[in-house]
Short mmCIF file of C-alpha atoms and ligand atoms in Angstrom, two decimals:
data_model
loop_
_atom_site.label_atom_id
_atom_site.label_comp_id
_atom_site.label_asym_id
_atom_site.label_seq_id
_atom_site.Cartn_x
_atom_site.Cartn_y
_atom_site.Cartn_z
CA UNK A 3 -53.41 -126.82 39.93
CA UNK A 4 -55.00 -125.07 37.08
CA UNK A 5 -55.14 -125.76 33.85
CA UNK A 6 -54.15 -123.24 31.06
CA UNK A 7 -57.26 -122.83 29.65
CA UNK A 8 -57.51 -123.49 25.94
CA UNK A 9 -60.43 -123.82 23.84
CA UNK A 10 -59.76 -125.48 20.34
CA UNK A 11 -61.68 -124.79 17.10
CA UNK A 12 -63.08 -128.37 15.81
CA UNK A 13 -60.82 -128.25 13.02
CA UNK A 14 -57.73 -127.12 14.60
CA UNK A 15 -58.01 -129.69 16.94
CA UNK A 16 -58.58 -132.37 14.15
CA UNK A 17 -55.74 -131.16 12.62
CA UNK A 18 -53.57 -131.59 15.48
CA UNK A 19 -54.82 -135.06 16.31
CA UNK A 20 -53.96 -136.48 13.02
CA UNK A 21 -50.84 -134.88 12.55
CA UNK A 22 -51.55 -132.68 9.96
CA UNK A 23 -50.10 -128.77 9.08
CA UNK A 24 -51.34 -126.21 11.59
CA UNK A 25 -50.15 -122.36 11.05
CA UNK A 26 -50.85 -120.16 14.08
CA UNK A 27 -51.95 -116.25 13.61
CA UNK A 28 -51.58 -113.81 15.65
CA UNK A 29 -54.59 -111.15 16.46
CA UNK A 30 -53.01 -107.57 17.54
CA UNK A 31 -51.92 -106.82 13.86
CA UNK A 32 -56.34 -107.46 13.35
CA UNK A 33 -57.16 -105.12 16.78
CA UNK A 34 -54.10 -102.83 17.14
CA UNK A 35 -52.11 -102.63 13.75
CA UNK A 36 -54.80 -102.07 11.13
CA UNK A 37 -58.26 -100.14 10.50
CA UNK A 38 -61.72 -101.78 10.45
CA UNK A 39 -62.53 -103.05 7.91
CA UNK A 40 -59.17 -103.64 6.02
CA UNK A 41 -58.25 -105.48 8.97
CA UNK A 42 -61.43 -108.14 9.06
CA UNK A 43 -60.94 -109.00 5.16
CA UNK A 44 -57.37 -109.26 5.56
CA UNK A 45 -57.57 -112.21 8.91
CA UNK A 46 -60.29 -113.83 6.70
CA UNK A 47 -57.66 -113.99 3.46
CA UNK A 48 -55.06 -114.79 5.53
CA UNK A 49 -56.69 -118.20 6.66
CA UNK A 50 -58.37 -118.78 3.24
CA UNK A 51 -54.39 -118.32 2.35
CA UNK A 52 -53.86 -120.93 4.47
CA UNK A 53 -55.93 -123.28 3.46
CA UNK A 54 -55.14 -122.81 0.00
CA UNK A 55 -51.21 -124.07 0.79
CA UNK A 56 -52.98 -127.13 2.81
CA UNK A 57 -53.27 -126.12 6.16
CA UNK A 58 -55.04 -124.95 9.03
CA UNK A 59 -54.85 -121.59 10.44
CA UNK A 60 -55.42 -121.04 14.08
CA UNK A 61 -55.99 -117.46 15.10
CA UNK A 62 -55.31 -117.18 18.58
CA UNK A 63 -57.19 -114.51 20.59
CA UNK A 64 -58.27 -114.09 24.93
CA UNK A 65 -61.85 -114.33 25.01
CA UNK A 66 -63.70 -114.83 28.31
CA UNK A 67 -61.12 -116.37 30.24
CA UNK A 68 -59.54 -118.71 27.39
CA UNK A 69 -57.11 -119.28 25.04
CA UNK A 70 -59.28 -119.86 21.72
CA UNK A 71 -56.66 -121.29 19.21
CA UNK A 72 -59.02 -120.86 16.08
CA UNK A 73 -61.56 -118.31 15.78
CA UNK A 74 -65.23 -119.12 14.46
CA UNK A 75 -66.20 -116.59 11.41
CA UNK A 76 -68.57 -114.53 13.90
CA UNK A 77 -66.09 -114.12 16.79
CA UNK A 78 -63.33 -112.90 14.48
CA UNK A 79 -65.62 -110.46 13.20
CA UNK A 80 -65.98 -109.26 16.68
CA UNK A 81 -62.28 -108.62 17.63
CA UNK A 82 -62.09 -107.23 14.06
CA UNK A 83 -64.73 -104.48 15.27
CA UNK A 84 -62.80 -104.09 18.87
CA UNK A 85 -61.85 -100.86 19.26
CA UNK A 86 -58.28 -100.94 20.51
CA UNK A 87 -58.71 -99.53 23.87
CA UNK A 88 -61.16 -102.45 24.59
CA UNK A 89 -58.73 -104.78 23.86
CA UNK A 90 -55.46 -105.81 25.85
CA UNK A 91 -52.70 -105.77 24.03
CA UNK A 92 -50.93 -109.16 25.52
CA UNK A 93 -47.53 -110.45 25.71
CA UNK A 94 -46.03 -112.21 27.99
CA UNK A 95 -46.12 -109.96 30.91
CA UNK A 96 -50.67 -109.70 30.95
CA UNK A 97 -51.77 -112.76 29.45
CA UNK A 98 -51.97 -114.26 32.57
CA UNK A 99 -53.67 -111.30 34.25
CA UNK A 100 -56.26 -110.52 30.91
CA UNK A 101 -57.46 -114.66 31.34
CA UNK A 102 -57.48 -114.38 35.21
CA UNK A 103 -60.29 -110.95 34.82
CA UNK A 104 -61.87 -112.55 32.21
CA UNK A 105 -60.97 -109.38 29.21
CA UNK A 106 -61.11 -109.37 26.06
CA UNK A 107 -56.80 -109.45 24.90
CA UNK A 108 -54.96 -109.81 21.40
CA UNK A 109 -52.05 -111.78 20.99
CA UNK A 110 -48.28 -109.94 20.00
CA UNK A 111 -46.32 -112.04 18.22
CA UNK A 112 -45.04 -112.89 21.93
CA UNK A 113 -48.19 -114.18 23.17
CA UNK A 114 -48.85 -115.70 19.98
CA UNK A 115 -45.36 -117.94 20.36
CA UNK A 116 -46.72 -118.97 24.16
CA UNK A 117 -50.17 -119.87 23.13
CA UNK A 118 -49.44 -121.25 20.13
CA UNK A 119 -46.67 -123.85 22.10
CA UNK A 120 -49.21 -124.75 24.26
CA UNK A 121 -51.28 -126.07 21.69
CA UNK A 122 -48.73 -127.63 20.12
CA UNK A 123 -48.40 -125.87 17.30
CA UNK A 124 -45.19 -125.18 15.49
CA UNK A 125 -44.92 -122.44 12.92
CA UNK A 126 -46.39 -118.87 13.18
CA UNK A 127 -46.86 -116.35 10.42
CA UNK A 128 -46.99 -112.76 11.13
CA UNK A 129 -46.59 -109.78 9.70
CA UNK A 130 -43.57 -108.02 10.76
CA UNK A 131 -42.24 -108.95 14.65
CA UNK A 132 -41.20 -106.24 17.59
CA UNK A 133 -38.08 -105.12 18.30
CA UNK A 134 -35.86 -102.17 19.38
CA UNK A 135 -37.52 -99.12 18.99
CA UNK A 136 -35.20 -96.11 17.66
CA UNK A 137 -34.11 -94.37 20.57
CA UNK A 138 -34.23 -97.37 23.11
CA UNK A 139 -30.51 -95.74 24.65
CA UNK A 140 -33.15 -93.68 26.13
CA UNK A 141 -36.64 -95.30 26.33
CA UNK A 142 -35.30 -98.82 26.80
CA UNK A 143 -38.32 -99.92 24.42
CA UNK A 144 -37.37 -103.34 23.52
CA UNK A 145 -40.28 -105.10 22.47
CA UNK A 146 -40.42 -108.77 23.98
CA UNK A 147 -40.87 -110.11 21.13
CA UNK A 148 -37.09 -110.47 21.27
CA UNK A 149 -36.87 -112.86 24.33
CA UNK A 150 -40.08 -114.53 23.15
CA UNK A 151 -38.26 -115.87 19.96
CA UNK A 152 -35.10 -116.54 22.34
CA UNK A 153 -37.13 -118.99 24.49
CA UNK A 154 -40.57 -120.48 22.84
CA UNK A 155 -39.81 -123.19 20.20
CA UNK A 156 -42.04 -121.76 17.50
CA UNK A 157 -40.78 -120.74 13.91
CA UNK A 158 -41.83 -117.29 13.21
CA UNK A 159 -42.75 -116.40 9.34
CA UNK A 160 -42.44 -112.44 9.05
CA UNK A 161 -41.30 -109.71 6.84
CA UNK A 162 -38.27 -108.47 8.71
CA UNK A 163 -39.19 -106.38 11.63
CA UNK A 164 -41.08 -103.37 11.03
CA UNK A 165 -39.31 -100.17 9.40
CA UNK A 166 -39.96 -98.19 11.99
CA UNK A 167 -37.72 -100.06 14.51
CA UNK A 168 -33.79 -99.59 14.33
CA UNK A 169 -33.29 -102.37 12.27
CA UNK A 170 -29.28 -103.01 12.62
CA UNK A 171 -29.95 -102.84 16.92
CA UNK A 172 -32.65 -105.41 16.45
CA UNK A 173 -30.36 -107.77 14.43
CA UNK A 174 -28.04 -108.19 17.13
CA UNK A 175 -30.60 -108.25 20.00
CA UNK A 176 -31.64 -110.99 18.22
CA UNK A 177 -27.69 -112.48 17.76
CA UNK A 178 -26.95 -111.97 21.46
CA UNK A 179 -29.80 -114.07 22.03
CA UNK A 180 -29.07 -116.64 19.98
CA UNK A 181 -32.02 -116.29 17.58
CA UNK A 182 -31.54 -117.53 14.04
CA UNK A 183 -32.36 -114.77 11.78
CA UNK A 184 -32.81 -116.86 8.30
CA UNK A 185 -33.33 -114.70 5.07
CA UNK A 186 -35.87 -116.66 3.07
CA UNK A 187 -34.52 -116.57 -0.71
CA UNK A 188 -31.98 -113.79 -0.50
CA UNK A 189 -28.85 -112.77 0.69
CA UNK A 190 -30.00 -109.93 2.69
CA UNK A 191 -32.60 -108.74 5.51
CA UNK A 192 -35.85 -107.56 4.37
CA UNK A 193 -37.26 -104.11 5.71
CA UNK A 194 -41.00 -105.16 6.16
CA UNK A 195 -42.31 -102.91 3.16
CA UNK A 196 -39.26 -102.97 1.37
CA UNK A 197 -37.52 -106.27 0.11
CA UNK A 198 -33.98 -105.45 0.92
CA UNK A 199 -32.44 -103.74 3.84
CA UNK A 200 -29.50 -103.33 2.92
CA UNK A 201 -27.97 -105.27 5.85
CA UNK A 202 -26.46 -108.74 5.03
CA UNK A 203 -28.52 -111.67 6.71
CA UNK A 204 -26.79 -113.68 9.06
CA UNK A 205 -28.50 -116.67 7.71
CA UNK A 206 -30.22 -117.93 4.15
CA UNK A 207 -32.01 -120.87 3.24
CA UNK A 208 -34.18 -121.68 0.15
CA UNK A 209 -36.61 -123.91 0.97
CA UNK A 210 -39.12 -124.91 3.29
CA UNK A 211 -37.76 -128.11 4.11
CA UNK A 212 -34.30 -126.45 5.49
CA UNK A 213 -36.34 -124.17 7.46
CA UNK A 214 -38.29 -127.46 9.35
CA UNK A 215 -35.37 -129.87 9.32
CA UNK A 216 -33.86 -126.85 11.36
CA UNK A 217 -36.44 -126.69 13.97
CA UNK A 218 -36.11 -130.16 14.00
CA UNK A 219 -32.32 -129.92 14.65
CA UNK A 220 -32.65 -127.21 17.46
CA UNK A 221 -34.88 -129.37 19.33
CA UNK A 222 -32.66 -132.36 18.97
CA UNK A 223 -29.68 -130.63 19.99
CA UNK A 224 -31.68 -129.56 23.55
CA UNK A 225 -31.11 -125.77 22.06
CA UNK A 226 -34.26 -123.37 23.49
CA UNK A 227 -36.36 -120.83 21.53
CA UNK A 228 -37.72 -120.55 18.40
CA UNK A 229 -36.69 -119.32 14.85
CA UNK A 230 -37.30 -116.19 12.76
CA UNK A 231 -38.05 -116.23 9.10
CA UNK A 232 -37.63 -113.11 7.29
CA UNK A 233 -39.37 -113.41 4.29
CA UNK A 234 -39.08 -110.43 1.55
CA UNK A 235 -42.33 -108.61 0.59
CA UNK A 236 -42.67 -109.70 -3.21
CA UNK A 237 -41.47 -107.23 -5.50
CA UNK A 238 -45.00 -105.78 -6.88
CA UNK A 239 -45.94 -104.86 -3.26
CA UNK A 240 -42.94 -103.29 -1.86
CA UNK A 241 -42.87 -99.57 -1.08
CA UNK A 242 -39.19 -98.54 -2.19
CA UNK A 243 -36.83 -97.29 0.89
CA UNK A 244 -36.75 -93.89 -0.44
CA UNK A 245 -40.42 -93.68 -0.18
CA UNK A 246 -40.95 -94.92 3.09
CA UNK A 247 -38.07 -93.81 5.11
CA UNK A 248 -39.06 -90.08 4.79
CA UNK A 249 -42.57 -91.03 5.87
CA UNK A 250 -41.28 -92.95 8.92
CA UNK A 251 -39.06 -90.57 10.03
CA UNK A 252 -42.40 -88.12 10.24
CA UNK A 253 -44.44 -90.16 11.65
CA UNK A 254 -41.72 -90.82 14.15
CA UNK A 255 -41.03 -87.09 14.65
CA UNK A 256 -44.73 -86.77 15.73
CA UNK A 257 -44.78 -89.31 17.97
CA UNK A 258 -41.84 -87.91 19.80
CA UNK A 259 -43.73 -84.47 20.22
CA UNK A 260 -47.13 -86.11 21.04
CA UNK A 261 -45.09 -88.33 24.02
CA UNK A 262 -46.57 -91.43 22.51
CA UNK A 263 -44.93 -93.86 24.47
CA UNK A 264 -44.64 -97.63 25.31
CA UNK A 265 -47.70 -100.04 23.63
CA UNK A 266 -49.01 -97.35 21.84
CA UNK A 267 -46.22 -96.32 19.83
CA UNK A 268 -46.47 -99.15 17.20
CA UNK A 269 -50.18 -98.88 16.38
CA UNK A 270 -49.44 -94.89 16.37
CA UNK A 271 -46.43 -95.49 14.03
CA UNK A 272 -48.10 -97.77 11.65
CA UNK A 273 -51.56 -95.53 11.69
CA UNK A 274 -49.82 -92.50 11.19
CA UNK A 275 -47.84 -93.57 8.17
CA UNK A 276 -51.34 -95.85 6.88
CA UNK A 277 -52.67 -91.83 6.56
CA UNK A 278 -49.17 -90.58 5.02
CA UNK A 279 -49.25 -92.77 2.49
CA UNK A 280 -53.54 -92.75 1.55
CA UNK A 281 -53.32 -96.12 2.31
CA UNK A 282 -50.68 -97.49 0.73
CA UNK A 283 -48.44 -98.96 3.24
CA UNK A 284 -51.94 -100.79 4.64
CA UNK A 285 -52.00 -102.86 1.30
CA UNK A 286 -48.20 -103.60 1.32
CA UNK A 287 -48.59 -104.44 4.84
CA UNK A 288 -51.18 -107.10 4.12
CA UNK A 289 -49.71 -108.24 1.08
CA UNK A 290 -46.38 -109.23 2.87
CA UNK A 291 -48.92 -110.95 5.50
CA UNK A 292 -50.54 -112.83 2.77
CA UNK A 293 -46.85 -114.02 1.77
CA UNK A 294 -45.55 -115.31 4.98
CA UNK A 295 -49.03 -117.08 5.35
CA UNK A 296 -48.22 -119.13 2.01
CA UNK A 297 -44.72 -120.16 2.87
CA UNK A 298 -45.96 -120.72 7.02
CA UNK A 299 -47.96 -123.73 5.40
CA UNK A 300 -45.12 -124.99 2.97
CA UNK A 301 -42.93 -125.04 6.46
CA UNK A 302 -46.00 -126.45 8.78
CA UNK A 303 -46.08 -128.99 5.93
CA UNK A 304 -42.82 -130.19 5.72
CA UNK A 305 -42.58 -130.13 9.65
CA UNK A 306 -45.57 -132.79 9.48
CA UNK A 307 -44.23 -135.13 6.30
N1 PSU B 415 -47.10 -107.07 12.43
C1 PSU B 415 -47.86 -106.19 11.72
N2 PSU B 415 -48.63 -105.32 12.43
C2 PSU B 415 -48.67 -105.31 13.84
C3 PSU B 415 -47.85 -106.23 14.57
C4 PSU B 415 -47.08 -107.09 13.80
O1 PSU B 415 -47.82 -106.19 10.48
O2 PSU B 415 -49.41 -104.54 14.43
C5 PSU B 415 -47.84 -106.26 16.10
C6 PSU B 415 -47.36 -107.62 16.58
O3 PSU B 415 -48.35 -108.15 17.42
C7 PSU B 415 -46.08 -107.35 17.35
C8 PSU B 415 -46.37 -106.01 17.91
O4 PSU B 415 -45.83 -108.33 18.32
O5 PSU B 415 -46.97 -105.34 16.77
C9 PSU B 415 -45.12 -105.34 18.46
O6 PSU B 415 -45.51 -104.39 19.42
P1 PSU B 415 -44.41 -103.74 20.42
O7 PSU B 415 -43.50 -102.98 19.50
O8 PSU B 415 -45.21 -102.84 21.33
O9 PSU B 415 -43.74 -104.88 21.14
MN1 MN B 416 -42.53 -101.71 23.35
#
């Protein structure tokens, strides 16, 4: 039978051996969500991040035919400086099929979960997840994302999901499929570059503790999937709703008349509104990553004390 075919950085696999914090990263937000070279400085902060809060980070990309769960310096450089249509965009449904041809793939937060499982690692931190795309009466774009979280037993740091999605459809999806959807630190959701949604969070918790002793709990009670973590941008980063909203609904207007459809309608979205705002939605963007990255190693910690 084969094997699934993962190749370990040193020190991830160190880490995992003795038992100590390991945050997985995800690698289409570096290929397909931002621009070279914002998006090379911002995977190399995000594991310095990392380290800084005690921890490991493990990027995960397909290289080759392999899973590589940590990324040397000079091979994240590369995917940085992948153009996107070199580079699958994987989730569940072509990781298989990008290791079996031997492409070059970056992991959603979907693939991320499944790889990162494999490996045996725990807690995730993203940037904002997928979810239902406005309009999905009619497109059915669901991201799977959704079922990922509802299956995988990883916890999932992010902002929210991203603005552009319909936010209060997403939130059930995520109900009906028995997700927890915890607020980190506030009553309500966060709206990826805004702190507060304005929709009440079916969940809170405070501390990073909570958050592991509840993985902990699911996995003791034979329950299956993961966790989501929705962790507000902090306050000198956000972009205020009444800033962004009109720029997302234009961006989204011009994806409708360019027929931008299926994978390509999130890296359109968020390109489109990096150019609507002269940048600044990039910076909030990786600012918010930055954030879930510091409290991913408080939880990875606690999971390992
Ligand atoms: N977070 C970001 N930028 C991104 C993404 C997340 O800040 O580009 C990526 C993630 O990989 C997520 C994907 O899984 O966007 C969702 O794509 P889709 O809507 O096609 O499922
Ligand atoms: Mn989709």
């Amino acid at each position: 039978m084969t094997q699934a075919p993962l190749t370990y950085a040193p020190e991830v696999a160190d880490a995992l051996a003795q038992g100590r914090p390991v945050v997985a990263l995800e690698s289409t937000i570096i290929t397909h969500g931002m621009p070279w070279p914002q998006n090379l400085e911002m995977a190399e902060t995000v594991e310095a991040t990392i380290r800084e809060g005690g921890a490991t980070p493990a990027t995960i990309a397909v290289m080759g035919g392999r899973i590589h769960v940590g990324l040397t310096p000079e091979a994240l450089r590369a995917l940085a400086q992948t153009p996107p249509a070199e580079a699958m965009k994987l989730s569940r449904a072509d990781l298989a099929v990008c290791l079996a041809t031997g492409r070059t793939g970056a992991t959603t937060v979907a693939a991320t979960m499944i790889c990162a499982h494999l490996a045996g690692i725990r807690v995730f931190a993203t940037g904002g997840i997928g979810g239902v795309h406005r309009g999905a009466e009619d497109s059915f774009d669901i991201s799977a994302d959704l079922q990922e979280l509802a299956q995988t037993p990883v916890t999932v740091v992010a902002a929210g999901a991203k603005a552009i999605l319909d936010l209060p459809k997403t939130w059930e999806v995520l109900e009906t499929l028995g997700v927890p959807v915890i607020a980190y630190g506030q009553d309500n959701l966060p709206a990826f570059w805004s702190r507060d949604s304005g929709l009440r969070a079916p969940l809170r918790m405070d501390s990073p503790e909570q958050i592991a002793a509840a993985a902990d709990m699911r996995a003791a009670l034979g329950l299956r999937g993961g966790q989501l973590v929705a962790n507000p941008i902090p306050v000198e980063a956000e972009i205020a709703q009444d800033v962004i909203l009109p720029v997302i609904e234009q961006a989204l207007a011009e994806a409708q008349a360019q027929g931008i459809a299926a994978k390509a309608v999130t890296p359109f979205l968020l390109s489109r509104i990096f150019e609507l705002t002269e940048g600044r939605s990039l910076e909030s963007n990786i600012q918010l990553v930055l954030n879930n990255a510091r409290l991913a190693a408080r939880i990875a910690a606690a999971m390992t004390a």
